[in-house]
PDB file of C-alpha atoms in Angstrom:
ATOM      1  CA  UNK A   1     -16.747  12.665   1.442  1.00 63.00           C
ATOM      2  CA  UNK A   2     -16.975   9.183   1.860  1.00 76.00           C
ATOM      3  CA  UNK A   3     -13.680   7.763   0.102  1.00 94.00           C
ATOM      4  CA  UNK A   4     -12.851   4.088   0.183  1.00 96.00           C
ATOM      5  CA  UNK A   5     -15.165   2.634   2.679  1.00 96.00           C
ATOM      6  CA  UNK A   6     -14.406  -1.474   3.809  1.00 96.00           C
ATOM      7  CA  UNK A   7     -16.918  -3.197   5.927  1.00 96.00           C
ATOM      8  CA  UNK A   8     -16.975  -5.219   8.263  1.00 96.00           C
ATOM      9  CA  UNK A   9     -14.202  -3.727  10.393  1.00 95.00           C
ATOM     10  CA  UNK A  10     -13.641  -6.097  12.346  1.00 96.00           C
ATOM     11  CA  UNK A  11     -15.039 -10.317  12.070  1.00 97.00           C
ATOM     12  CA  UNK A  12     -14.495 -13.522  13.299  1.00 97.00           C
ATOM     13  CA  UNK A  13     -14.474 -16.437  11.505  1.00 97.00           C
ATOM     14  CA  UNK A  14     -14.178 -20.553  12.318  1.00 98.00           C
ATOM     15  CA  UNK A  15     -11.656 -22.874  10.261  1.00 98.00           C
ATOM     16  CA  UNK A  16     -13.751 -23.665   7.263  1.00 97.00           C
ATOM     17  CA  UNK A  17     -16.309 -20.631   7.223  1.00 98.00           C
ATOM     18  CA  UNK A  18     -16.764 -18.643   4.038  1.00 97.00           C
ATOM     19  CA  UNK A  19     -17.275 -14.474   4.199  1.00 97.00           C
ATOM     20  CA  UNK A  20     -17.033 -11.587   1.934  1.00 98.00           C
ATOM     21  CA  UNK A  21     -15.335  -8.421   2.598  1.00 98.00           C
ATOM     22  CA  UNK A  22     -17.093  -5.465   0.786  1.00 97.00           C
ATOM     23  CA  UNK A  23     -15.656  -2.354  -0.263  1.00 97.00           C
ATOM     24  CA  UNK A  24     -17.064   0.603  -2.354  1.00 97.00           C
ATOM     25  CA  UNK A  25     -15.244   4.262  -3.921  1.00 97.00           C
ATOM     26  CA  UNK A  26     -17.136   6.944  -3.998  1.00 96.00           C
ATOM     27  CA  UNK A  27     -14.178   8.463  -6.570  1.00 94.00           C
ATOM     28  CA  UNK A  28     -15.197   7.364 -10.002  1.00 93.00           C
ATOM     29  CA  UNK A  29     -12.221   5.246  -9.945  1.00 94.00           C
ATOM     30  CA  UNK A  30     -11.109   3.036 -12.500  1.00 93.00           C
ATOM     31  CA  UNK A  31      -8.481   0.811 -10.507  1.00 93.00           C
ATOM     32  CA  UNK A  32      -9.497  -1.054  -6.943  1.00 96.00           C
ATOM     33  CA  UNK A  33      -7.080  -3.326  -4.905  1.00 96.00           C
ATOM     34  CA  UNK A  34      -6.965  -5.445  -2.156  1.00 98.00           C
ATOM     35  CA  UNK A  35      -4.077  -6.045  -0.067  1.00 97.00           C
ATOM     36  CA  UNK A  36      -3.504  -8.036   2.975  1.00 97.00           C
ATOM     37  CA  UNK A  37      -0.558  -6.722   6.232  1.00 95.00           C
ATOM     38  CA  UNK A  38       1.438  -9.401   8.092  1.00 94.00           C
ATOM     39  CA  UNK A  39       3.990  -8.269  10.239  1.00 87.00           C
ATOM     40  CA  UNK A  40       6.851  -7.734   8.494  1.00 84.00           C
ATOM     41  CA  UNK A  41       5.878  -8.308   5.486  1.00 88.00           C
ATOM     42  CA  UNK A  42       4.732  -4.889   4.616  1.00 90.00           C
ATOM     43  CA  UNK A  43       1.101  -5.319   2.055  1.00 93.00           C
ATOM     44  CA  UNK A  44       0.798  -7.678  -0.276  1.00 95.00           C
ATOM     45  CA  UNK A  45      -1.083  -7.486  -2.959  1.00 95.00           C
ATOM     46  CA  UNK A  46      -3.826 -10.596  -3.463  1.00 97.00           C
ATOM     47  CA  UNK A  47      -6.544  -9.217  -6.337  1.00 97.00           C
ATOM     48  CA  UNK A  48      -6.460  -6.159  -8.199  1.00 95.00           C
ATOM     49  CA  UNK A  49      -8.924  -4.341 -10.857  1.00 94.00           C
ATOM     50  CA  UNK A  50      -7.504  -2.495 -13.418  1.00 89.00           C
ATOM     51  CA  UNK A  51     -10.638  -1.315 -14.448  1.00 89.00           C
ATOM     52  CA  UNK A  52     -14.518  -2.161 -14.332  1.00 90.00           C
ATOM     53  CA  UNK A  53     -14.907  -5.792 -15.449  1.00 90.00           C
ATOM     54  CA  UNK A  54     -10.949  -6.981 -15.321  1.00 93.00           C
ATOM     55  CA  UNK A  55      -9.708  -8.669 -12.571  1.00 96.00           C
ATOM     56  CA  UNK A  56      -6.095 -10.163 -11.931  1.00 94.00           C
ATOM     57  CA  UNK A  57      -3.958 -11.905  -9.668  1.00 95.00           C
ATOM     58  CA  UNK A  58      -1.572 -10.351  -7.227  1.00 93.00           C
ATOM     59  CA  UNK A  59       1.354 -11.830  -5.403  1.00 92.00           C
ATOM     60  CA  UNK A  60      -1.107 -14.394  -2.605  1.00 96.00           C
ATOM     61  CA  UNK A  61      -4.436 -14.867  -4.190  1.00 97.00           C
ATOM     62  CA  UNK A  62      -4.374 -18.077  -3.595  1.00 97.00           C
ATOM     63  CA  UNK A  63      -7.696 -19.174  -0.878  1.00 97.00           C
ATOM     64  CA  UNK A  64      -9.681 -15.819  -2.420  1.00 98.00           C
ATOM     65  CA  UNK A  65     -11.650 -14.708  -4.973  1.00 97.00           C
ATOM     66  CA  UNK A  66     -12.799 -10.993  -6.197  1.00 98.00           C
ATOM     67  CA  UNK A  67     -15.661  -9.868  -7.911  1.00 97.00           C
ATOM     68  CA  UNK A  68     -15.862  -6.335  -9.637  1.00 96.00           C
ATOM     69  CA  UNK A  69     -19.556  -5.847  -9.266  1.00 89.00           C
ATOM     70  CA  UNK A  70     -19.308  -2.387 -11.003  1.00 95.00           C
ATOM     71  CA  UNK A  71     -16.812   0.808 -10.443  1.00 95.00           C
ATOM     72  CA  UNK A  72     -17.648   1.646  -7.301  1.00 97.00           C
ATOM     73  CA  UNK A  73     -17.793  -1.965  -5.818  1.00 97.00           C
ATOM     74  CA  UNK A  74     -15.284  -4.835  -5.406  1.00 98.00           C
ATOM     75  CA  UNK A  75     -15.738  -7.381  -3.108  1.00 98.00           C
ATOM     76  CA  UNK A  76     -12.993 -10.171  -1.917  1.00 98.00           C
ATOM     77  CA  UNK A  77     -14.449 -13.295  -0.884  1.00 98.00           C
ATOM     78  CA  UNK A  78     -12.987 -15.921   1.899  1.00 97.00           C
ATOM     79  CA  UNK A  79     -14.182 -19.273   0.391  1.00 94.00           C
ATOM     80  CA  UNK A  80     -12.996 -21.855   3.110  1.00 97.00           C
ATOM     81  CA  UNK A  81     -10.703 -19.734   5.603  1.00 97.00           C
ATOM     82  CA  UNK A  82      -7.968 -20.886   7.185  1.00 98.00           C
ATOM     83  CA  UNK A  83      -6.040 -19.949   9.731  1.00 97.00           C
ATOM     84  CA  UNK A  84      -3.316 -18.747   7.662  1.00 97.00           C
ATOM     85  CA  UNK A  85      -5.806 -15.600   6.335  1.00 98.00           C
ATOM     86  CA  UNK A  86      -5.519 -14.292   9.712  1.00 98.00           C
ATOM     87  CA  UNK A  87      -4.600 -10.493   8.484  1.00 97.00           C
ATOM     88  CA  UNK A  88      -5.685  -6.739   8.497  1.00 96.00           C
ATOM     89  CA  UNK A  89      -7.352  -6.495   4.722  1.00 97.00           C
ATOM     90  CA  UNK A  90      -7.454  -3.060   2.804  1.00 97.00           C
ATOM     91  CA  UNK A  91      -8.631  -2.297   0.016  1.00 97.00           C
ATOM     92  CA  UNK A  92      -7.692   0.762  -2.152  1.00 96.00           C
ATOM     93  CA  UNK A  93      -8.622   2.758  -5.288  1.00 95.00           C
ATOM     94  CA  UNK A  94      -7.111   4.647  -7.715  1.00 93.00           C
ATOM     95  CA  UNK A  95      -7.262   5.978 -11.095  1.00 87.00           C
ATOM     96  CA  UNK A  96      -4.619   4.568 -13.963  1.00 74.00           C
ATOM     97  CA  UNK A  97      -1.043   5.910 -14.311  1.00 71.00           C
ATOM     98  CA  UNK A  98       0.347   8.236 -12.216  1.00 68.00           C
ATOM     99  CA  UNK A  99      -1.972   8.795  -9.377  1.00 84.00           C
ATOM    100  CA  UNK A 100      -2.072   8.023  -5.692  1.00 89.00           C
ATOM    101  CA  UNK A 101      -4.034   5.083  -4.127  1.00 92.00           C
ATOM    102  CA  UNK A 102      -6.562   5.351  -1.316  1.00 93.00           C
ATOM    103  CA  UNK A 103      -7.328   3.521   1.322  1.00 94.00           C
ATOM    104  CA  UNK A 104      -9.819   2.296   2.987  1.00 94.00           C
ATOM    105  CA  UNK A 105      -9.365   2.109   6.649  1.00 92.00           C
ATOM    106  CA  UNK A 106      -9.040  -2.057   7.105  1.00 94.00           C
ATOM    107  CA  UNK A 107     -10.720  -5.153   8.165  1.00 96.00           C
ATOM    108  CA  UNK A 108      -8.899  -7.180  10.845  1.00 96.00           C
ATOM    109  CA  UNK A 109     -10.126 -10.964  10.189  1.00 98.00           C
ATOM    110  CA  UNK A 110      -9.466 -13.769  13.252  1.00 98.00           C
ATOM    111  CA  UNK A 111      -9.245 -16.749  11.938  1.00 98.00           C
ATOM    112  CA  UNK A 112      -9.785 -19.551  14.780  1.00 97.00           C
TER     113      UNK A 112
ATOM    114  CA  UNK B   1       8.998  -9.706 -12.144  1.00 68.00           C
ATOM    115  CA  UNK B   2       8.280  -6.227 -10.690  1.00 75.00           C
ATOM    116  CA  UNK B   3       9.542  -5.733  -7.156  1.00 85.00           C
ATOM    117  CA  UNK B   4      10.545  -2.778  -4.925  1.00 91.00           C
ATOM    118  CA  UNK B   5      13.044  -3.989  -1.464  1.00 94.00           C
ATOM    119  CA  UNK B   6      13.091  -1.769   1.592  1.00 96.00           C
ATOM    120  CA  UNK B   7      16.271  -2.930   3.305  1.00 95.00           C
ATOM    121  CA  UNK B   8      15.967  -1.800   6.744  1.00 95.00           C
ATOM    122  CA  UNK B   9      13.081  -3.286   8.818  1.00 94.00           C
ATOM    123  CA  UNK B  10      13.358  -0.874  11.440  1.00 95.00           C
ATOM    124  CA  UNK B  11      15.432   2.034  11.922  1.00 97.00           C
ATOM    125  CA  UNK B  12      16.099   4.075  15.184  1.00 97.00           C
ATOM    126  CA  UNK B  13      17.009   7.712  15.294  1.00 97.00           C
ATOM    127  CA  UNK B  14      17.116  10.505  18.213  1.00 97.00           C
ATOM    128  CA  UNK B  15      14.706  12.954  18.259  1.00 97.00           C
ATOM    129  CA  UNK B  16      16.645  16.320  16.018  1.00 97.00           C
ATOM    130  CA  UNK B  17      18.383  13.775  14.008  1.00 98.00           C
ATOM    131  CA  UNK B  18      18.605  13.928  10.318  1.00 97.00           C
ATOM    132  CA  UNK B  19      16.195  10.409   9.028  1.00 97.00           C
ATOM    133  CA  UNK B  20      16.670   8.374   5.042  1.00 98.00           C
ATOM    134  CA  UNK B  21      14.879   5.452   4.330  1.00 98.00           C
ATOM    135  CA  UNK B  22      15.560   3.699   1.709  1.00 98.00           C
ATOM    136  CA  UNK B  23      13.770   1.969  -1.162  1.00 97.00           C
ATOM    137  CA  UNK B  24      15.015   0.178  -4.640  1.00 96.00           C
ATOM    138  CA  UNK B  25      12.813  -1.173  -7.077  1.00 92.00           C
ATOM    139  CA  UNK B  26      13.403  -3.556 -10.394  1.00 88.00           C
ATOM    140  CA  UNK B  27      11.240  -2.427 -13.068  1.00 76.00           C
ATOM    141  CA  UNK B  28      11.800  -2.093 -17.069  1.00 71.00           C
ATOM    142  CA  UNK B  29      10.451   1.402 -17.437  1.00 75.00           C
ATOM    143  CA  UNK B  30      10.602   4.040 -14.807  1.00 77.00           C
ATOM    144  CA  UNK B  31       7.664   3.666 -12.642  1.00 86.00           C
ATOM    145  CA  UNK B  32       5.249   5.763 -10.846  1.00 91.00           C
ATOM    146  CA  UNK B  33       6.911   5.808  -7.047  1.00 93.00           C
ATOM    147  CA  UNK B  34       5.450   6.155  -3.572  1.00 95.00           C
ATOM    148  CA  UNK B  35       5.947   7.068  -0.388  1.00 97.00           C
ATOM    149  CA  UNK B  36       3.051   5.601   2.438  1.00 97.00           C
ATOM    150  CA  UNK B  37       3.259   5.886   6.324  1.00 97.00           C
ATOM    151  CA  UNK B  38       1.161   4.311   8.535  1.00 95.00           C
ATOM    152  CA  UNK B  39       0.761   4.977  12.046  1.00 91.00           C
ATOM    153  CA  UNK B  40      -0.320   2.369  14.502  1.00 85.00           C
ATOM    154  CA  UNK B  41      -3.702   1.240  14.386  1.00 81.00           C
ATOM    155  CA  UNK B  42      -4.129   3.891  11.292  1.00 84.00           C
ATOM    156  CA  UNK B  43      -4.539   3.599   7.411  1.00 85.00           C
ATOM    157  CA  UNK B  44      -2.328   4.495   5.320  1.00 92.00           C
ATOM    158  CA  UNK B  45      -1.683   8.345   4.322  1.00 93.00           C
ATOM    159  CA  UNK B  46       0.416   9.292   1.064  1.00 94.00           C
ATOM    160  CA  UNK B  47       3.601  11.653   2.047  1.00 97.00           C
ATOM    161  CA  UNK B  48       4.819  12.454  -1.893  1.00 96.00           C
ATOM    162  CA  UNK B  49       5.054  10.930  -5.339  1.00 94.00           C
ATOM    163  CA  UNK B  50       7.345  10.794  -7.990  1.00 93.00           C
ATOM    164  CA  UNK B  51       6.046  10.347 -11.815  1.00 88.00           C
ATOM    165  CA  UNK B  52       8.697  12.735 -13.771  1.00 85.00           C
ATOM    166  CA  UNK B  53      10.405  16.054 -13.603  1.00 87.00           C
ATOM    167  CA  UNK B  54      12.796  17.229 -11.036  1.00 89.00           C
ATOM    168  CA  UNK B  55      13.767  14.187  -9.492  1.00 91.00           C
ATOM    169  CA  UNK B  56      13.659  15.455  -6.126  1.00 96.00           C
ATOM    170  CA  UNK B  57      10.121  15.962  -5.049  1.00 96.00           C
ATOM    171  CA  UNK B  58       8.767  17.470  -1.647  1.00 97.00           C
ATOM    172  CA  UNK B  59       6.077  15.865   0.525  1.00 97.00           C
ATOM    173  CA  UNK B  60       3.824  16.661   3.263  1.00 96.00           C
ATOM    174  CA  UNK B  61       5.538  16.984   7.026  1.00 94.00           C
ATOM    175  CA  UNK B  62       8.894  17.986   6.144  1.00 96.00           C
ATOM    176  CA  UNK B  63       9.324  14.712   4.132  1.00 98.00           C
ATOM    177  CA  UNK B  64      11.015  14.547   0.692  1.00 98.00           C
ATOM    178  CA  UNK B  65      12.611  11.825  -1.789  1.00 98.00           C
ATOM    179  CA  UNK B  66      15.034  11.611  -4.610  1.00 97.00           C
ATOM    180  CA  UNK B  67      14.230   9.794  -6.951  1.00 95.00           C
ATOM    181  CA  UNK B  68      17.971   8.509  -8.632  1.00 94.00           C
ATOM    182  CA  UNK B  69      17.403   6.521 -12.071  1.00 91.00           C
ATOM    183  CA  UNK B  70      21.020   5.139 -12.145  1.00 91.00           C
ATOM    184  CA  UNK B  71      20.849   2.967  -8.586  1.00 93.00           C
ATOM    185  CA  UNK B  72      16.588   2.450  -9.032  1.00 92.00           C
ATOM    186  CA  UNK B  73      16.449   4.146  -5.819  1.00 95.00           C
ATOM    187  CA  UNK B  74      13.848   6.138  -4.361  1.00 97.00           C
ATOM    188  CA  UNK B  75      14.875   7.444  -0.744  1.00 98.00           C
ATOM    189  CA  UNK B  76      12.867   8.787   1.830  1.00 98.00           C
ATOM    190  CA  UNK B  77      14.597  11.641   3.774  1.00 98.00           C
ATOM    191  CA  UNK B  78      13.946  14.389   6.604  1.00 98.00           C
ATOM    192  CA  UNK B  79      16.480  16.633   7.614  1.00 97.00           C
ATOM    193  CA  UNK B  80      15.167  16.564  11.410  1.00 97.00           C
ATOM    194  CA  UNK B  81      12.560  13.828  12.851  1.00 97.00           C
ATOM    195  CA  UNK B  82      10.285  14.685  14.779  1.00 96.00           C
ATOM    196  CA  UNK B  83       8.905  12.417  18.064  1.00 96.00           C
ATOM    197  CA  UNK B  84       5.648  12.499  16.336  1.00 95.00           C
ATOM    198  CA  UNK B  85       7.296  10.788  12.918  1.00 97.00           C
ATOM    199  CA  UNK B  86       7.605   7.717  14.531  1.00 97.00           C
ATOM    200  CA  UNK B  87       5.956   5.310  12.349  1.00 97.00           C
ATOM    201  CA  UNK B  88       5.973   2.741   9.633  1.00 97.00           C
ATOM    202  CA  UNK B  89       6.874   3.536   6.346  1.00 98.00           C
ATOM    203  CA  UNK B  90       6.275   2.208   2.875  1.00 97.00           C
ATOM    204  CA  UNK B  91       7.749   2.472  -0.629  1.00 96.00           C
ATOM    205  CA  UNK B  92       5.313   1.833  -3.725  1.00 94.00           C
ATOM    206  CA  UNK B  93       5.499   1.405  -7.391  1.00 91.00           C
ATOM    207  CA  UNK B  94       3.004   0.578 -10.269  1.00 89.00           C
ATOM    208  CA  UNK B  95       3.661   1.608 -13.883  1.00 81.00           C
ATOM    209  CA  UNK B  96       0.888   1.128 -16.817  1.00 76.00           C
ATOM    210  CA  UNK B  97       2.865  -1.213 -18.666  1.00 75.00           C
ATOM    211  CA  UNK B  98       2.586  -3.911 -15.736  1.00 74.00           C
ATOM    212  CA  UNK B  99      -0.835  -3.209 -16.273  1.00 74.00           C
ATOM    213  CA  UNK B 100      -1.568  -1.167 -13.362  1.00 81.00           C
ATOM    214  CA  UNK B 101      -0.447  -3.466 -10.540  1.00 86.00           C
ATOM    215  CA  UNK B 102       0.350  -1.340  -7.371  1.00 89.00           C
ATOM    216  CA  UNK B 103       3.182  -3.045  -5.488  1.00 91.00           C
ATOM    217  CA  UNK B 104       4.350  -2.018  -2.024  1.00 93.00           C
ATOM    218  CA  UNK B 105       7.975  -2.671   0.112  1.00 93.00           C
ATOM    219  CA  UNK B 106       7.764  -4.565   3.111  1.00 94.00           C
ATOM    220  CA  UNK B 107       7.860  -1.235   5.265  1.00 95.00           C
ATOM    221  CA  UNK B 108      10.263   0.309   7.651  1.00 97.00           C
ATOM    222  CA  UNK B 109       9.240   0.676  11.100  1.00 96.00           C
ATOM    223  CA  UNK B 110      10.588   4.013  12.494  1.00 97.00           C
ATOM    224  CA  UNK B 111      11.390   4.674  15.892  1.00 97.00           C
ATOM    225  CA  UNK B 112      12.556   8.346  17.288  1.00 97.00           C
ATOM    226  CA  UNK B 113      14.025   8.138  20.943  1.00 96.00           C
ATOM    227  CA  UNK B 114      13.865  11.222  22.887  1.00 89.00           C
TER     228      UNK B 114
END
């Protein structure tokens, strides 16, 4: 009962380094997020999925990009990090409409 | 442009006391509406949901919400907090016709002093 898992859980990157952070619903979901937390500023939204082979812009998606590999799978993808993408990341999945989201359980990112 | 405000950042309340947290959001249509907490170091865990019917809708440990159409509000309330509660807290939204978009508050960190 695996849910929404992320991976890595935990990396560390240098200015300038590219990574992609994985995540994968074991729910038959149509609808995948990701979100980053600051402090204070609660989760922001950066990519979303409404469904399998739709992506769109959040509130920051500026410095990432998202790939919707297939309905279990959507990846976000660091290109040149900054410093500035310091953050916890989750992603999340849900069906359409009126449903709940789930979470995965986060991937804090250093960015030095 | 869709948005849901949580005013309070943090809010501190004695052990016993009664607890509301509030949330407004601007939307065209009435929207799906969430309530998150998140407990240090955790993920996030749904307490209740609001998508129509009796606008006042019960949640898991204790927790429950009105949902009031006239002020766009959505508040968060337990009649007695619990050491245990202390937490932070977030309001959601998301409605099909914004095509799905999920958008949370800021959160409200919750203290409970003994």
């Amino acid at each position: 009962n695996a849910g929404v898992t992320q991976t890595p859980k935990f990396q560390v990157l240098k200015t300038g380094q590219s990574m992609t952070l994985q995540c994968a619903q074991d729910m038959n979901h149509n609808s995948m997020y990701w979100y980053r937390q600051d402090p204070g500023m609660g989760l922001r939204l950066i990519y979303y999925s409404a469904s399998e082979g739709t992506t769109d812009k959040g509130e920051v998606p500026n410095g990432y990009n998202v790939s919707r590999l297939n309905k279990r799978e959507f990846s976000l993808r660091l290109e040149s990090a900054a410093p500035s993408q310091t953050s916890v990341y989750f992603c999340a999945s849900r069906e359409q409409g009126g449903t709940e989201a789930f979470f995965g359980q986060g991937t804090r990112l250093t960015v030095v | 442009a869709q948005s849901v405000t949580q005013p309070d950042i943090h809010i501190t309340v004695s052990e016993g006391a009664s607890l509301e947290l509030r949330c407004n959001y601007s939307y065209g249509a009435t929207p799906y509406l969430f309530w998150y907490v998140q407990s240090p170091g955790q993920g996030l865990q749904l307490l209740l949901k609001y998508f129509s019917g009796d606008t006042l809708v019960q949640g898991i440990k204790g927790f429950e919400a009105e949902f009031k159409r006239s002020q766009s509000s959505f508040n968060l309330r337990k009649p007695s907090v619990h050491w245990s509660d202390a937490a932070e807290y977030f309001c959601a939204v998301t409605h099909m016709e914004y095509g799905n978009k999920l958008v949370f508050g800021a959160g409200t960190i919750l203290r409970v002093k003994s």
